[in-house]
Amino acid sequence: MFAVKGLDHIVLRTADAARLIAFYRDVLGCAVERSREDLGLWHLRAGAALIDIVDAAGPLGRPGGAAPGPEGRNLDHLCLRLQPFDEAAVRAHLAAHGIDAPAAVPRFGAEGDGPSVYIADPDGNTVELKGPPFGGQGPGS
């Protein structure tokens, strides 16, 4: 038998790879770890996991159909666990990038209940920015 250890990667298709890469790199601090421009594929490091950006017009993206837009999404949301989670600092950083983030609210996640803020990336994908569990309790704390 086997056990799931965690999220390995998520793949986002896009019509504007440069814009989406800039968001995850410059706003959220995910470094570009590897790229395969011949395939229209970029791997960005998000802690122990990867966020893969795929150009919807490229060899890997074309089989997926139309690029993301108002009529359809490629996923509901992705959640990035932040450490540390200083709500004021997170919201100020996002504001400096032109993103008006709402106040954090408690939400359940892999480590338990903790603060969470939802924002949107440039393609309209919802990105949850999640803090540690309240009281430092939960798996991995």
PDB file of C-alpha atoms in Angstrom:
ATOM      1  CA  MET A   1       0.000   0.000   0.000  1.00  0.00           C
ATOM      2  CA  PHE A   2       1.022   3.636  -0.197  1.00  0.00           C
ATOM      3  CA  ALA A   3       0.267   6.921   1.549  1.00  0.00           C
ATOM      4  CA  VAL A   4      -0.029  10.397   0.064  1.00  0.00           C
ATOM      5  CA  LYS A   5       2.726  12.568   1.543  1.00  0.00           C
ATOM      6  CA  GLY A   6       1.612  15.931   0.177  1.00  0.00           C
ATOM      7  CA  LEU A   7       1.108  18.015  -2.926  1.00  0.00           C
ATOM      8  CA  ASP A   8       3.837  17.471  -5.542  1.00  0.00           C
ATOM      9  CA  HIS A   9       2.737  20.010  -8.123  1.00  0.00           C
ATOM     10  CA  ILE A  10      -0.200  21.782  -9.709  1.00  0.00           C
ATOM     11  CA  VAL A  11      -0.427  22.729 -13.386  1.00  0.00           C
ATOM     12  CA  LEU A  12      -1.959  26.021 -14.536  1.00  0.00           C
ATOM     13  CA  ARG A  13      -2.689  26.597 -18.228  1.00  0.00           C
ATOM     14  CA  THR A  14      -2.491  30.202 -19.397  1.00  0.00           C
ATOM     15  CA  ALA A  15      -2.731  32.444 -22.450  1.00  0.00           C
ATOM     16  CA  ASP A  16       0.013  34.728 -21.050  1.00  0.00           C
ATOM     17  CA  ALA A  17       2.826  32.699 -19.479  1.00  0.00           C
ATOM     18  CA  ALA A  18       5.108  35.701 -18.867  1.00  0.00           C
ATOM     19  CA  ARG A  19       2.398  37.519 -16.893  1.00  0.00           C
ATOM     20  CA  LEU A  20       1.531  34.456 -14.800  1.00  0.00           C
ATOM     21  CA  ILE A  21       5.192  33.597 -14.138  1.00  0.00           C
ATOM     22  CA  ALA A  22       5.809  37.207 -13.041  1.00  0.00           C
ATOM     23  CA  PHE A  23       2.892  36.999 -10.582  1.00  0.00           C
ATOM     24  CA  TYR A  24       4.029  33.783  -8.904  1.00  0.00           C
ATOM     25  CA  ARG A  25       7.703  34.861  -8.973  1.00  0.00           C
ATOM     26  CA  ASP A  26       7.506  38.577  -8.130  1.00  0.00           C
ATOM     27  CA  VAL A  27       4.369  38.750  -5.968  1.00  0.00           C
ATOM     28  CA  LEU A  28       4.446  35.378  -4.210  1.00  0.00           C
ATOM     29  CA  GLY A  29       8.196  34.662  -4.279  1.00  0.00           C
ATOM     30  CA  CYS A  30       8.165  31.358  -6.182  1.00  0.00           C
ATOM     31  CA  ALA A  31      11.472  30.904  -8.008  1.00  0.00           C
ATOM     32  CA  VAL A  32      11.592  29.568 -11.556  1.00  0.00           C
ATOM     33  CA  GLU A  33      13.367  26.257 -11.043  1.00  0.00           C
ATOM     34  CA  ARG A  34      13.358  24.902 -14.582  1.00  0.00           C
ATOM     35  CA  SER A  35      11.895  25.834 -17.936  1.00  0.00           C
ATOM     36  CA  ARG A  36      11.158  24.001 -21.168  1.00  0.00           C
ATOM     37  CA  GLU A  37      10.242  26.827 -23.501  1.00  0.00           C
ATOM     38  CA  ASP A  38      10.123  24.341 -26.402  1.00  0.00           C
ATOM     39  CA  LEU A  39       7.148  22.758 -24.628  1.00  0.00           C
ATOM     40  CA  GLY A  40       5.701  26.002 -23.221  1.00  0.00           C
ATOM     41  CA  LEU A  41       6.372  24.765 -19.651  1.00  0.00           C
ATOM     42  CA  TRP A  42       7.858  26.498 -16.605  1.00  0.00           C
ATOM     43  CA  HIS A  43       8.330  24.935 -13.150  1.00  0.00           C
ATOM     44  CA  LEU A  44       8.183  27.329 -10.179  1.00  0.00           C
ATOM     45  CA  ARG A  45       9.213  26.246  -6.684  1.00  0.00           C
ATOM     46  CA  ALA A  46       6.526  26.678  -4.001  1.00  0.00           C
ATOM     47  CA  GLY A  47       8.141  25.222  -0.867  1.00  0.00           C
ATOM     48  CA  ALA A  48       8.261  21.444  -1.243  1.00  0.00           C
ATOM     49  CA  ALA A  49       5.874  21.562  -4.226  1.00  0.00           C
ATOM     50  CA  LEU A  50       5.918  23.001  -7.732  1.00  0.00           C
ATOM     51  CA  ILE A  51       3.538  25.227  -9.665  1.00  0.00           C
ATOM     52  CA  ASP A  52       3.827  24.387 -13.346  1.00  0.00           C
ATOM     53  CA  ILE A  53       2.811  27.073 -15.833  1.00  0.00           C
ATOM     54  CA  VAL A  54       1.805  25.759 -19.267  1.00  0.00           C
ATOM     55  CA  ASP A  55       1.254  28.007 -22.282  1.00  0.00           C
ATOM     56  CA  ALA A  56      -2.218  27.098 -23.573  1.00  0.00           C
ATOM     57  CA  ALA A  57      -1.008  27.698 -27.140  1.00  0.00           C
ATOM     58  CA  GLY A  58       2.075  25.470 -26.729  1.00  0.00           C
ATOM     59  CA  PRO A  59       2.600  21.765 -27.394  1.00  0.00           C
ATOM     60  CA  LEU A  60       1.487  20.725 -23.896  1.00  0.00           C
ATOM     61  CA  GLY A  61      -1.309  23.266 -23.564  1.00  0.00           C
ATOM     62  CA  ARG A  62      -3.118  22.884 -26.891  1.00  0.00           C
ATOM     63  CA  PRO A  63      -4.673  19.470 -26.087  1.00  0.00           C
ATOM     64  CA  GLY A  64      -6.406  21.066 -23.065  1.00  0.00           C
ATOM     65  CA  GLY A  65      -8.642  23.248 -25.228  1.00  0.00           C
ATOM     66  CA  ALA A  66      -9.322  26.950 -24.778  1.00  0.00           C
ATOM     67  CA  ALA A  67      -7.213  29.001 -22.395  1.00  0.00           C
ATOM     68  CA  PRO A  68      -8.655  29.980 -19.007  1.00  0.00           C
ATOM     69  CA  GLY A  69     -11.197  32.795 -19.098  1.00  0.00           C
ATOM     70  CA  PRO A  70     -14.521  33.989 -17.718  1.00  0.00           C
ATOM     71  CA  GLU A  71     -16.331  30.935 -19.096  1.00  0.00           C
ATOM     72  CA  GLY A  72     -14.142  28.297 -17.515  1.00  0.00           C
ATOM     73  CA  ARG A  73     -11.342  27.531 -15.113  1.00  0.00           C
ATOM     74  CA  ASN A  74      -8.732  24.826 -14.900  1.00  0.00           C
ATOM     75  CA  LEU A  75      -9.134  24.459 -11.129  1.00  0.00           C
ATOM     76  CA  ASP A  76     -11.115  25.815  -8.170  1.00  0.00           C
ATOM     77  CA  HIS A  77      -8.125  27.170  -6.246  1.00  0.00           C
ATOM     78  CA  LEU A  78      -4.636  26.397  -5.083  1.00  0.00           C
ATOM     79  CA  CYS A  79      -3.452  26.964  -1.545  1.00  0.00           C
ATOM     80  CA  LEU A  80       0.033  28.159  -0.631  1.00  0.00           C
ATOM     81  CA  ARG A  81       1.084  27.775   3.010  1.00  0.00           C
ATOM     82  CA  LEU A  82       2.974  30.860   4.206  1.00  0.00           C
ATOM     83  CA  GLN A  83       5.504  30.926   7.032  1.00  0.00           C
ATOM     84  CA  PRO A  84       5.537  33.266   8.833  1.00  0.00           C
ATOM     85  CA  PHE A  85       2.039  34.608   8.384  1.00  0.00           C
ATOM     86  CA  ASP A  86       1.968  38.267   9.454  1.00  0.00           C
ATOM     87  CA  GLU A  87      -1.381  39.380   8.089  1.00  0.00           C
ATOM     88  CA  ALA A  88      -0.526  43.090   7.990  1.00  0.00           C
ATOM     89  CA  ALA A  89       2.764  42.418   6.204  1.00  0.00           C
ATOM     90  CA  VAL A  90       1.120  40.022   3.733  1.00  0.00           C
ATOM     91  CA  ARG A  91      -1.637  42.514   2.907  1.00  0.00           C
ATOM     92  CA  ALA A  92       0.865  45.397   2.594  1.00  0.00           C
ATOM     93  CA  HIS A  93       3.036  43.334   0.243  1.00  0.00           C
ATOM     94  CA  LEU A  94       0.044  42.462  -1.920  1.00  0.00           C
ATOM     95  CA  ALA A  95      -1.124  46.106  -1.929  1.00  0.00           C
ATOM     96  CA  ALA A  96       2.337  47.144  -3.154  1.00  0.00           C
ATOM     97  CA  HIS A  97       1.650  44.891  -6.153  1.00  0.00           C
ATOM     98  CA  GLY A  98      -1.807  46.402  -6.746  1.00  0.00           C
ATOM     99  CA  ILE A  99      -3.731  43.559  -5.101  1.00  0.00           C
ATOM    100  CA  ASP A 100      -6.488  44.546  -2.670  1.00  0.00           C
ATOM    101  CA  ALA A 101      -6.609  41.548  -0.332  1.00  0.00           C
ATOM    102  CA  PRO A 102      -9.461  41.021   2.112  1.00  0.00           C
ATOM    103  CA  ALA A 103      -8.902  40.465   5.823  1.00  0.00           C
ATOM    104  CA  ALA A 104      -7.788  36.976   6.807  1.00  0.00           C
ATOM    105  CA  VAL A 105     -10.471  34.601   8.007  1.00  0.00           C
ATOM    106  CA  PRO A 106     -10.130  31.200   9.708  1.00  0.00           C
ATOM    107  CA  ARG A 107     -10.244  28.279   7.313  1.00  0.00           C
ATOM    108  CA  PHE A 108      -9.482  24.597   7.624  1.00  0.00           C
ATOM    109  CA  GLY A 109      -6.446  23.211   5.800  1.00  0.00           C
ATOM    110  CA  ALA A 110      -3.959  20.347   5.883  1.00  0.00           C
ATOM    111  CA  GLU A 111      -2.586  21.437   9.259  1.00  0.00           C
ATOM    112  CA  GLY A 112      -5.879  22.488  10.856  1.00  0.00           C
ATOM    113  CA  ASP A 113      -7.717  25.797  11.259  1.00  0.00           C
ATOM    114  CA  GLY A 114      -5.646  28.878  10.557  1.00  0.00           C
ATOM    115  CA  PRO A 115      -5.735  32.321   8.956  1.00  0.00           C
ATOM    116  CA  SER A 116      -6.395  32.458   5.234  1.00  0.00           C
ATOM    117  CA  VAL A 117      -6.655  35.105   2.512  1.00  0.00           C
ATOM    118  CA  TYR A 118      -8.024  34.526  -0.984  1.00  0.00           C
ATOM    119  CA  ILE A 119      -6.643  36.516  -3.929  1.00  0.00           C
ATOM    120  CA  ALA A 120      -6.706  36.037  -7.707  1.00  0.00           C
ATOM    121  CA  ASP A 121      -3.759  35.594 -10.044  1.00  0.00           C
ATOM    122  CA  PRO A 122      -3.713  37.464 -13.379  1.00  0.00           C
ATOM    123  CA  ASP A 123      -5.684  34.673 -15.100  1.00  0.00           C
ATOM    124  CA  GLY A 124      -8.415  34.758 -12.448  1.00  0.00           C
ATOM    125  CA  ASN A 125      -7.318  31.559 -10.680  1.00  0.00           C
ATOM    126  CA  THR A 126      -8.077  31.757  -6.972  1.00  0.00           C
ATOM    127  CA  VAL A 127      -4.984  31.512  -4.767  1.00  0.00           C
ATOM    128  CA  GLU A 128      -5.401  30.898  -1.042  1.00  0.00           C
ATOM    129  CA  LEU A 129      -2.569  32.193   1.148  1.00  0.00           C
ATOM    130  CA  LYS A 130      -2.716  30.134   4.355  1.00  0.00           C
ATOM    131  CA  GLY A 131      -1.011  30.675   7.688  1.00  0.00           C
ATOM    132  CA  PRO A 132      -0.090  28.136  10.352  1.00  0.00           C
ATOM    133  CA  PRO A 133      -2.768  26.503  12.467  1.00  0.00           C
ATOM    134  CA  PHE A 134      -3.995  28.515  15.427  1.00  0.00           C
ATOM    135  CA  GLY A 135      -2.059  27.612  18.566  1.00  0.00           C
ATOM    136  CA  GLY A 136       0.616  25.813  16.532  1.00  0.00           C
ATOM    137  CA  GLN A 137      -1.385  22.571  16.640  1.00  0.00           C
ATOM    138  CA  GLY A 138      -1.722  20.153  13.780  1.00  0.00           C
ATOM    139  CA  PRO A 139       0.354  17.910  11.560  1.00  0.00           C
ATOM    140  CA  GLY A 140       3.652  19.388  10.496  1.00  0.00           C
ATOM    141  CA  SER A 141       3.599  22.149  13.124  1.00  0.00           C
TER     142      SER A 141
END
